[in-house]
PDB file of C-alpha atoms in Angstrom:
ATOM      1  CA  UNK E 142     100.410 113.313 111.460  1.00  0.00           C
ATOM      2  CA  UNK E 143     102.943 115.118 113.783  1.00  0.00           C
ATOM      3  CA  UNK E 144     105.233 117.841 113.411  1.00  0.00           C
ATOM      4  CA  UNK E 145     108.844 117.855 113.632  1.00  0.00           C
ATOM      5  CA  UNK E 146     111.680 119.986 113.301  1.00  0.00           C
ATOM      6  CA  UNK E 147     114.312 119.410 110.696  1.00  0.00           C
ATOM      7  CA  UNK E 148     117.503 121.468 110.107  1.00  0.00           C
ATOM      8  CA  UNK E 149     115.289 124.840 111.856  1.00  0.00           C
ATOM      9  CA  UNK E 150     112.938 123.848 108.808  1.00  0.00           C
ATOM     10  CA  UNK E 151     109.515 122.878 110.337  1.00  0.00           C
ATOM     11  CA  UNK E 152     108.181 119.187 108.461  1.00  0.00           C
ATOM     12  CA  UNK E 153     105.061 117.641 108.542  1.00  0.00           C
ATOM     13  CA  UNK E 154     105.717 113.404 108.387  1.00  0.00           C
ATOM     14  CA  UNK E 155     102.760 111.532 106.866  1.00  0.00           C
ATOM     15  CA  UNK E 156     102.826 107.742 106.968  1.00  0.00           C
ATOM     16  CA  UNK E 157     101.974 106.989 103.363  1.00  0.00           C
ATOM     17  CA  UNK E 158      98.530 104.771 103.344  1.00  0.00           C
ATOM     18  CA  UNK E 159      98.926 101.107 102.755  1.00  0.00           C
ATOM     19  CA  UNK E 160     103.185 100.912 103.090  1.00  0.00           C
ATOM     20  CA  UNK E 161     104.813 100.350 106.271  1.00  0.00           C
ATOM     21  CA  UNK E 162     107.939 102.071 106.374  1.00  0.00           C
ATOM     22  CA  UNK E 163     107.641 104.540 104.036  1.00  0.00           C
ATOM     23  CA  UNK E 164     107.325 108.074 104.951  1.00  0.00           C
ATOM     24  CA  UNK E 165     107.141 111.397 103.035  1.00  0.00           C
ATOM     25  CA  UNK E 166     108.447 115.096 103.885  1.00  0.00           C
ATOM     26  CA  UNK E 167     105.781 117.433 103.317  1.00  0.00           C
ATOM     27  CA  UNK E 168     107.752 121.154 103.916  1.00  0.00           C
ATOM     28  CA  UNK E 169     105.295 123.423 105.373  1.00  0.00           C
ATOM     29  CA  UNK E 170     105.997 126.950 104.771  1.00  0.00           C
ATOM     30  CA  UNK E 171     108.567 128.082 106.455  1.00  0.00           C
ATOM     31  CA  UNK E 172     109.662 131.822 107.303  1.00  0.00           C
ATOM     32  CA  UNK E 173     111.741 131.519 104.218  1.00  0.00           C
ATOM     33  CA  UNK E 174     109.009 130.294 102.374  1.00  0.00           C
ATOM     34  CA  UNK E 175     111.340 127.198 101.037  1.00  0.00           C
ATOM     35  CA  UNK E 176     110.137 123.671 100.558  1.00  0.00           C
ATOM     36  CA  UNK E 177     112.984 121.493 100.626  1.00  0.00           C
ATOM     37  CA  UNK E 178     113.373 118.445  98.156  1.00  0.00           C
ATOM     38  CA  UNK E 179     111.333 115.588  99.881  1.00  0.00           C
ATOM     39  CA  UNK E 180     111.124 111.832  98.916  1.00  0.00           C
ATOM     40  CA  UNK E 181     110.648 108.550 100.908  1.00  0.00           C
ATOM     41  CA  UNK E 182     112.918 105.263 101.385  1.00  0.00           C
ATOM     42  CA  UNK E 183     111.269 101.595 102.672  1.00  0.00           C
ATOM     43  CA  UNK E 184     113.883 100.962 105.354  1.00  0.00           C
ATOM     44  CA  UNK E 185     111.645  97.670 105.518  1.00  0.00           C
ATOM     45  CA  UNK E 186     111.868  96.562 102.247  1.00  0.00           C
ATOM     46  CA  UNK E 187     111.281  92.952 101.732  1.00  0.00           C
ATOM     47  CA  UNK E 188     113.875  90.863 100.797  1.00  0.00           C
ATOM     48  CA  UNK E 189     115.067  87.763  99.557  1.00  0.00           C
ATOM     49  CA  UNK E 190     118.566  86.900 100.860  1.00  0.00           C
ATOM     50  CA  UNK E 191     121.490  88.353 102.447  1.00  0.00           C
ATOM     51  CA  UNK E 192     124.179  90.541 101.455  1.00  0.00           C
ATOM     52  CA  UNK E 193     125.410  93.470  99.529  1.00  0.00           C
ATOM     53  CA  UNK E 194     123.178  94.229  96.470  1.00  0.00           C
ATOM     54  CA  UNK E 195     120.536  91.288  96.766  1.00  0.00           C
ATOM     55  CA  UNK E 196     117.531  91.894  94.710  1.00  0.00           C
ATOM     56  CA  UNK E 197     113.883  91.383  95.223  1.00  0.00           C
ATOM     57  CA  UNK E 198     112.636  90.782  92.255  1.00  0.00           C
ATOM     58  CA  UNK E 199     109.975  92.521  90.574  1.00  0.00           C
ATOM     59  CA  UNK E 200     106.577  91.721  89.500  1.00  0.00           C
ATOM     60  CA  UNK E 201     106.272  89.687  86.367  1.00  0.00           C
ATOM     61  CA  UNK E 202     102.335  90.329  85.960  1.00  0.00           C
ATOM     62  CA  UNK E 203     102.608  92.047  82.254  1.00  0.00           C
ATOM     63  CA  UNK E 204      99.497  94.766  83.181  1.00  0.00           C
ATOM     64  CA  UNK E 205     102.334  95.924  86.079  1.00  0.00           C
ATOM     65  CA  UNK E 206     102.912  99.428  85.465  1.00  0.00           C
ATOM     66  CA  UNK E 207     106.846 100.197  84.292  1.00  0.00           C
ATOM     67  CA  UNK E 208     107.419 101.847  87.828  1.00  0.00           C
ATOM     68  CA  UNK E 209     106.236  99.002  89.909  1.00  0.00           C
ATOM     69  CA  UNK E 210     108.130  96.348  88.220  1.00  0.00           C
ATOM     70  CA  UNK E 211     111.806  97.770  89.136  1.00  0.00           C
ATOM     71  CA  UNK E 212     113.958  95.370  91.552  1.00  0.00           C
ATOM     72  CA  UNK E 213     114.637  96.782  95.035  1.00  0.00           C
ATOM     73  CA  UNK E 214     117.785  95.683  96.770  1.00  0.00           C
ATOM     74  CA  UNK E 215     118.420  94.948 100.773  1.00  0.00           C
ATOM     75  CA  UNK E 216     121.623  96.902 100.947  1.00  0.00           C
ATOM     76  CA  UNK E 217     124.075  99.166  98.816  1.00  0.00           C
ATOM     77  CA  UNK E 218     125.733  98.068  96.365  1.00  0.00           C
ATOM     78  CA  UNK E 219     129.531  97.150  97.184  1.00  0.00           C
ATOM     79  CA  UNK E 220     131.717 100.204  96.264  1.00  0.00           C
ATOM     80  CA  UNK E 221     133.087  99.557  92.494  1.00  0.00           C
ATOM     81  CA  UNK E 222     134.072 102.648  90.980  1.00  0.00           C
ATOM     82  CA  UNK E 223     137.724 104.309  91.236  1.00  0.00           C
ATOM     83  CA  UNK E 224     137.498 107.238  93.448  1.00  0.00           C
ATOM     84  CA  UNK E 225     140.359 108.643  91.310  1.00  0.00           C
ATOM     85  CA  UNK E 226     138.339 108.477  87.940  1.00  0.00           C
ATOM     86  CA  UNK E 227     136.648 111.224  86.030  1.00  0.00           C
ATOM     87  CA  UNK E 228     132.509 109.695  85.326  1.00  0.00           C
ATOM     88  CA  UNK E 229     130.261 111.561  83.792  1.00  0.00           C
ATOM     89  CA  UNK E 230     126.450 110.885  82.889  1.00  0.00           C
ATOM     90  CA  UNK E 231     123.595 111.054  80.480  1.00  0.00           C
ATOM     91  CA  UNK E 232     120.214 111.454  81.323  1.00  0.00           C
ATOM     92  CA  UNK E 233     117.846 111.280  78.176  1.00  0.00           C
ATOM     93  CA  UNK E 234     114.573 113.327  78.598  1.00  0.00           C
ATOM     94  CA  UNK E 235     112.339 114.030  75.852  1.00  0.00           C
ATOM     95  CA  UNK E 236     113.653 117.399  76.394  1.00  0.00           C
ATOM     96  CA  UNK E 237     117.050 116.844  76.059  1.00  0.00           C
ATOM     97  CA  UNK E 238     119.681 114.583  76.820  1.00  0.00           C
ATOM     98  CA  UNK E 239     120.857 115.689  80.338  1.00  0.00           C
ATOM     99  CA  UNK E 240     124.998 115.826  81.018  1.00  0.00           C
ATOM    100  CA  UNK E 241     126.365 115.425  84.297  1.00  0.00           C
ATOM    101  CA  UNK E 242     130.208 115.428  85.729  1.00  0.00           C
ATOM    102  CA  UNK E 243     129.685 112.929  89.010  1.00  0.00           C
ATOM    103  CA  UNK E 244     131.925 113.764  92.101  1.00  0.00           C
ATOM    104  CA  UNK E 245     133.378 110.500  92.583  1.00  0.00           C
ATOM    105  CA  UNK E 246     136.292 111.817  94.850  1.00  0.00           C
ATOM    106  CA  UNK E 247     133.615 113.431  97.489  1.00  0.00           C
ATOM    107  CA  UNK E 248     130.999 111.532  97.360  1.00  0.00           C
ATOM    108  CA  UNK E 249     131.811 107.973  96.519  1.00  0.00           C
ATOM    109  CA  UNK E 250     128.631 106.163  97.918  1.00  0.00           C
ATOM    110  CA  UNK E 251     126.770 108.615  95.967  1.00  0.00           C
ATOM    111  CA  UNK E 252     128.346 108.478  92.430  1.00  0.00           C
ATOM    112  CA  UNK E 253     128.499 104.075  93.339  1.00  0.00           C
ATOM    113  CA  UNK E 254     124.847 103.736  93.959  1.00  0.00           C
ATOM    114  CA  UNK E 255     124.015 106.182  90.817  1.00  0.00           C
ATOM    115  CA  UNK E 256     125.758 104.250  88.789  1.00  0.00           C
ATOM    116  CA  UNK E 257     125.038 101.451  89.710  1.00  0.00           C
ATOM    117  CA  UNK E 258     121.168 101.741  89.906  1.00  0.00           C
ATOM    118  CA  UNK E 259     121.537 102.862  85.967  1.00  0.00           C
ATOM    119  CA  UNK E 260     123.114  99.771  85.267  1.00  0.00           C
ATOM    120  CA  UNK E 261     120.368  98.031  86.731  1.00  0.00           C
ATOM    121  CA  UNK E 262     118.374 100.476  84.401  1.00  0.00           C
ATOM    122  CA  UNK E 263     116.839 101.369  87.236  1.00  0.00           C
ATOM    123  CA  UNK E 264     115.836 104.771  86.289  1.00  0.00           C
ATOM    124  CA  UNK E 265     114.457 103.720  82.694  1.00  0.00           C
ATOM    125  CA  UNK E 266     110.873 104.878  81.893  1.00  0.00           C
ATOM    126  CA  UNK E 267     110.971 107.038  85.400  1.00  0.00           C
ATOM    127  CA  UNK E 268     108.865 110.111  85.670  1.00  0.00           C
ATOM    128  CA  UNK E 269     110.549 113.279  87.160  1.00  0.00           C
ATOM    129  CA  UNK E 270     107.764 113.258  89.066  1.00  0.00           C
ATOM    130  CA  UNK E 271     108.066 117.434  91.381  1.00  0.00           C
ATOM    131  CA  UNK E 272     109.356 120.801  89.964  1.00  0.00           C
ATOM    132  CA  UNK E 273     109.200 124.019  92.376  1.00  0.00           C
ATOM    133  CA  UNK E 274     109.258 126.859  90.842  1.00  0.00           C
ATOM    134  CA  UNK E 275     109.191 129.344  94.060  1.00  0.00           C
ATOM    135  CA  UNK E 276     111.855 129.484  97.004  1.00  0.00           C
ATOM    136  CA  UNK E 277     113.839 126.468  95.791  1.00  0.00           C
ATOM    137  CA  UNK E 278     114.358 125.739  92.247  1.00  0.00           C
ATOM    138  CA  UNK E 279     114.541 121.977  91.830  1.00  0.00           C
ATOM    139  CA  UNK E 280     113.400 119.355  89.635  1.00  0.00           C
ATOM    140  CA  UNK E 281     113.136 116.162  91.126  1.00  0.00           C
ATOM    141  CA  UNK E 282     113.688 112.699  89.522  1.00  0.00           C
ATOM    142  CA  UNK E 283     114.485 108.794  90.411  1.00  0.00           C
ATOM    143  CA  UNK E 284     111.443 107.161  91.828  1.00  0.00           C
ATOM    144  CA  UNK E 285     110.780 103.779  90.109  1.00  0.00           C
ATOM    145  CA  UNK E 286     106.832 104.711  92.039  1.00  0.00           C
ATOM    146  CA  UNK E 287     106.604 108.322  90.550  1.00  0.00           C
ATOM    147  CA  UNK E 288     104.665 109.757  93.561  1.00  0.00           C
ATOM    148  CA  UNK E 289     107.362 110.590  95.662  1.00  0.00           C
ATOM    149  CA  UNK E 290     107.624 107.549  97.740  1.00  0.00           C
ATOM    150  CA  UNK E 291     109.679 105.197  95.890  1.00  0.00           C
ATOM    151  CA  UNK E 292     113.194 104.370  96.421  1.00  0.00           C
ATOM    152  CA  UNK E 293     115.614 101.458  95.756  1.00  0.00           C
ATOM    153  CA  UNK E 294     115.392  99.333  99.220  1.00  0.00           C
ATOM    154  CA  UNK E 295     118.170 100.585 100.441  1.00  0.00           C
ATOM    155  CA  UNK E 296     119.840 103.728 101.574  1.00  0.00           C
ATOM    156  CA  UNK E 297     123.290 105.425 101.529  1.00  0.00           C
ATOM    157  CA  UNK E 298     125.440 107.994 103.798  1.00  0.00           C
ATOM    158  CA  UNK E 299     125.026 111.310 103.500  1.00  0.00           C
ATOM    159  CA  UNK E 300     128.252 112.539 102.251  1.00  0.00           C
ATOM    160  CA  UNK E 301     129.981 116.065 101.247  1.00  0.00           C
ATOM    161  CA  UNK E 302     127.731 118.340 103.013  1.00  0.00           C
ATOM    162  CA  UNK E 303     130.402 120.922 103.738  1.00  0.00           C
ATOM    163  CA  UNK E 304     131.276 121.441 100.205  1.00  0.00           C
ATOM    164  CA  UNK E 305     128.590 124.532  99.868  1.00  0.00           C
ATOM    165  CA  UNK E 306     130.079 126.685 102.767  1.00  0.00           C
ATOM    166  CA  UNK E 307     128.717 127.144 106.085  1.00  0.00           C
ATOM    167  CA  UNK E 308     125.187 127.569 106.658  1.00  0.00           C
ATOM    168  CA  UNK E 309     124.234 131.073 107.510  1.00  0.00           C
ATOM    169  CA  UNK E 310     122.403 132.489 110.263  1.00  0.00           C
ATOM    170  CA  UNK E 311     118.800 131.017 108.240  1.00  0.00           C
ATOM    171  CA  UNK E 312     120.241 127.996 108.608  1.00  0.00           C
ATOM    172  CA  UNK E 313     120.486 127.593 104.847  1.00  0.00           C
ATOM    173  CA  UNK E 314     123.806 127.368 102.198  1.00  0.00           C
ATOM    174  CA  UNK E 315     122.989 128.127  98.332  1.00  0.00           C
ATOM    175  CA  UNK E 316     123.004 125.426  96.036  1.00  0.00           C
ATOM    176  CA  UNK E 317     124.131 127.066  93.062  1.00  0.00           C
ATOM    177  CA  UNK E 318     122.421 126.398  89.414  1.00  0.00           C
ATOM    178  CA  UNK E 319     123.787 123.182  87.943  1.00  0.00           C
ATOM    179  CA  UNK E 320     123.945 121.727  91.020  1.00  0.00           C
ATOM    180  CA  UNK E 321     122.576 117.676  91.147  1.00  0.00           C
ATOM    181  CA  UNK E 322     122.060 116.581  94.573  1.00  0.00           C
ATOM    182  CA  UNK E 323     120.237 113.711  96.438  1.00  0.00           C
ATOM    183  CA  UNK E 324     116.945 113.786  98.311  1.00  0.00           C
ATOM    184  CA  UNK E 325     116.367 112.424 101.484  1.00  0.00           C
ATOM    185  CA  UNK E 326     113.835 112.165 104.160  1.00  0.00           C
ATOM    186  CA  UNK E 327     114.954 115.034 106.062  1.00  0.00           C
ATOM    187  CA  UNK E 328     116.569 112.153 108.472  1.00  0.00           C
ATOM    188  CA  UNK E 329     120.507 111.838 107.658  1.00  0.00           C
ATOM    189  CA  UNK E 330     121.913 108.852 105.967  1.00  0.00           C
ATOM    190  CA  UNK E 331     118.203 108.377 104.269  1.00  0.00           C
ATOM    191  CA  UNK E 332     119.139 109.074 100.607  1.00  0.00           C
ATOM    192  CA  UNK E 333     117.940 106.310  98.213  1.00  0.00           C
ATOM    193  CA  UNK E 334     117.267 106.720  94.282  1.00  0.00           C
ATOM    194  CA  UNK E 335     115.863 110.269  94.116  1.00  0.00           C
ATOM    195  CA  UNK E 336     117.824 113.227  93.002  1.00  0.00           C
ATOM    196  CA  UNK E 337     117.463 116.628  92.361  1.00  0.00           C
ATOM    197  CA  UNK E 338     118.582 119.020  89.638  1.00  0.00           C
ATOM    198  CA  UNK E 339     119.027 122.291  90.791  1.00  0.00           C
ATOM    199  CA  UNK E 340     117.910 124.401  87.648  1.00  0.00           C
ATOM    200  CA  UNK E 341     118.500 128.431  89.627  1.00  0.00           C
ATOM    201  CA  UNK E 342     120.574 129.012  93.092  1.00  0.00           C
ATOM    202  CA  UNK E 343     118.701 127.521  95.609  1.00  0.00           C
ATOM    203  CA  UNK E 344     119.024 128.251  99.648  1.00  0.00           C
ATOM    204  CA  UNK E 345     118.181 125.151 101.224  1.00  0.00           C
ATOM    205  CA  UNK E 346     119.884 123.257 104.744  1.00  0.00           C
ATOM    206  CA  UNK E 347     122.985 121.620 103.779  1.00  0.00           C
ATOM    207  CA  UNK E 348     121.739 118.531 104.174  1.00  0.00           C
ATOM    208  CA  UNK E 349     121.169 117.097 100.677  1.00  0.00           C
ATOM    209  CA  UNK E 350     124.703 115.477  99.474  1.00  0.00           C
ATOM    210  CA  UNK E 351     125.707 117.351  96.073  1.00  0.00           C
ATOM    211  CA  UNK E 352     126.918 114.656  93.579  1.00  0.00           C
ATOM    212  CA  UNK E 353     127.936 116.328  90.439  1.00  0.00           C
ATOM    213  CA  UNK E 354     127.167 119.553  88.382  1.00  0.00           C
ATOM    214  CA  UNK E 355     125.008 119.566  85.401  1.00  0.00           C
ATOM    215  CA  UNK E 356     126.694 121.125  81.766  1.00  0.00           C
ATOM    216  CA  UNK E 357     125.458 124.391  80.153  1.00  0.00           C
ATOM    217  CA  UNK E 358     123.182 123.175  77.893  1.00  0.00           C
ATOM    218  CA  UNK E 359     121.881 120.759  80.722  1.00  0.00           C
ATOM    219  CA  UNK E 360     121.003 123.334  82.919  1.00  0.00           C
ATOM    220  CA  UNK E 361     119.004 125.489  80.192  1.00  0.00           C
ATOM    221  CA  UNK E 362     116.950 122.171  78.861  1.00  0.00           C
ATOM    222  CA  UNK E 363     115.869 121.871  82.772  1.00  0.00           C
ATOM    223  CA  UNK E 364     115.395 125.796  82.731  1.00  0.00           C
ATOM    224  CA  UNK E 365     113.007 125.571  79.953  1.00  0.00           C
ATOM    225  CA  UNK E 366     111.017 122.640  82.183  1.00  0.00           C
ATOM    226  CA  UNK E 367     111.149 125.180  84.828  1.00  0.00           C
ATOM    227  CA  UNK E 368     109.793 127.508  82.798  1.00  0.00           C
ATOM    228  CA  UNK E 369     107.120 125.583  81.406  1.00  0.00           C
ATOM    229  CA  UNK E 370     105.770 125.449  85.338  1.00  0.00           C
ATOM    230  CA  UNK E 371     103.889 123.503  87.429  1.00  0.00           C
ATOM    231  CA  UNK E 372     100.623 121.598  86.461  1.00  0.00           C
ATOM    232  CA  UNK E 373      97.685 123.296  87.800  1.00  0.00           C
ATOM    233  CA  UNK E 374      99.767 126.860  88.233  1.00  0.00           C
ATOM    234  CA  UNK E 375     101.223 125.367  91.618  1.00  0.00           C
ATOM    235  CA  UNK E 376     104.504 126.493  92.446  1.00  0.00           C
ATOM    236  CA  UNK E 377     105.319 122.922  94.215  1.00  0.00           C
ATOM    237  CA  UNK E 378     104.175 119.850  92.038  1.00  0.00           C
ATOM    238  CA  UNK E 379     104.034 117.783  89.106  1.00  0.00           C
ATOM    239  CA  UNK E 380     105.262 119.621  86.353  1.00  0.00           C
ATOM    240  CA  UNK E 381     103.690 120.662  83.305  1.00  0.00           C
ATOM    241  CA  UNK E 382     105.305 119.414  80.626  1.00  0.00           C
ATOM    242  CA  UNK E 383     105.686 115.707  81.058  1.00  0.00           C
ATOM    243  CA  UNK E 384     109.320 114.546  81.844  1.00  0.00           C
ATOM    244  CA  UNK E 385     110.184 110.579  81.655  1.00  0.00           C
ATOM    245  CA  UNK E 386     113.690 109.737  81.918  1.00  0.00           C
ATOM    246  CA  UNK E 387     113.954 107.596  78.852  1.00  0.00           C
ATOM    247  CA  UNK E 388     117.999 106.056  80.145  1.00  0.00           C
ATOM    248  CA  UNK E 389     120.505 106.965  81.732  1.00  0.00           C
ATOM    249  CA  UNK E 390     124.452 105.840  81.662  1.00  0.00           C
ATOM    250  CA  UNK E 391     127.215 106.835  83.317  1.00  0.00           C
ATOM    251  CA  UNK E 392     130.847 106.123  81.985  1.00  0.00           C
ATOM    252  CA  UNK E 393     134.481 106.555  83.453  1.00  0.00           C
ATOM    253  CA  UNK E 394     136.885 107.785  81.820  1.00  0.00           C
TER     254      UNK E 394
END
């Protein structure tokens, strides 16, 4: 375990047991007491070929959990969507189905990989698997493994990290409520399948790439998760009600 300092945010790297190449973020507590959104990528994943997009393919033993049976991929996917274009997307919880406007313009790679990962339906049967509920207020979705760790083989480039402002003398910009941004590993360029949604103004280093910007009724369905808190009365965790994203789609228009 050793210490390291990421965007004047002090980080704790733990090489996760059993998985070369993957590591998680743990945030200690910091003199802001904020935990920034943390998940892991396998720059190592293995692979089967060459080339934009080429899949490993997952586990076909039926008693394979959901989770552990999604395809990873060596690289991104080629770019395919129009820059120009409006997309939005759905996200369907058991709470609620989840609306999103994607920033296709300002973050391209971003908006590409998201949709194309749900067109893999990559995200299908996914747990939102860490809600904090003090500091930052962020729920946390997209890993096929659930635990934090899990990402799709690849990663992408960090991308519109000046659209919050300029970071303040904490070091910190506010990423206002409605906000849906990307996790990383505190490293930049280290983004993967794990995003956040961003449920009260947060103050975090502007280093997580903001994507899109959830709808009203969006924002109070992941509100009400917020709400509900964290299993075990943790502020940083699981969350208590159970939240499985049961599809997601995203369509131009």
């Amino acid at each position: 375990m050793r210490t390291a300092l990421i965007s004047a945010v002090a980080a704790v790297m733990v090489i996760a047991a059993g998985t070369a190449g993957y590591t998680v973020i743990h945030q200690s507590t910091s003199a802001s007491g904020r935990t920034p959104p943390r998940t892991a990528t396998a720059p190592n994943a293995p692979a089967t070929g060459t080339g934009a997009g080429t899949s490993v393919s997952p586990s076909s033993d039926p008693g394979t959990s959901a989770s552990t049976r999604k395809s990873s991929w060596v690289t991104e996917p080629a770019m395919t969507i129009d820059t120009t274009a409006i997309y939005t997307a759905t996200i369907k919880l058991d709470q609620g189905t989840i609306g999103l406007s994607l920033d296709a313009g300002n973050a391209p790679h971003t908006v590409n990989s998201f949709t194309f990962l749900a067109g893999q339906g990559f995200f299908d049967g996914t747990k939102c698997h860490r809600l904090t509920t003090q500091g930052i207020f962020v729920l946390q979705c997209g890993d096929p493994k659930g635990d934090g760790t899990g990402g799709p083989g690849y990663t992408i480039p960090d991308e519109n990290l000046t659209a919050l402002g300029k970071a303040g003398a904490d070091g910190t910009v506010t990423y206002p409520a409605g906000t849906v941004a990307m996790a990383n590993i505190g490293q930049p360029h280290t983004g993967g399948s794990q995003f956040f949604l961003v449920y009260k103004d947060s103050k975090l280093p502007p280093s997580y790439t903001p994507f899109g910007t959830m709808d009203d009724a969006s924002l109070k369905a992941v509100g009400n998760i917020g709400a509900a808190g964290v299993a075990g009365g943790a502020t940083d965790g699981a969350p208590n009600i159970a939240v499985v994203i049961d599809g997601a789609a995203v369509v131009k228009s």
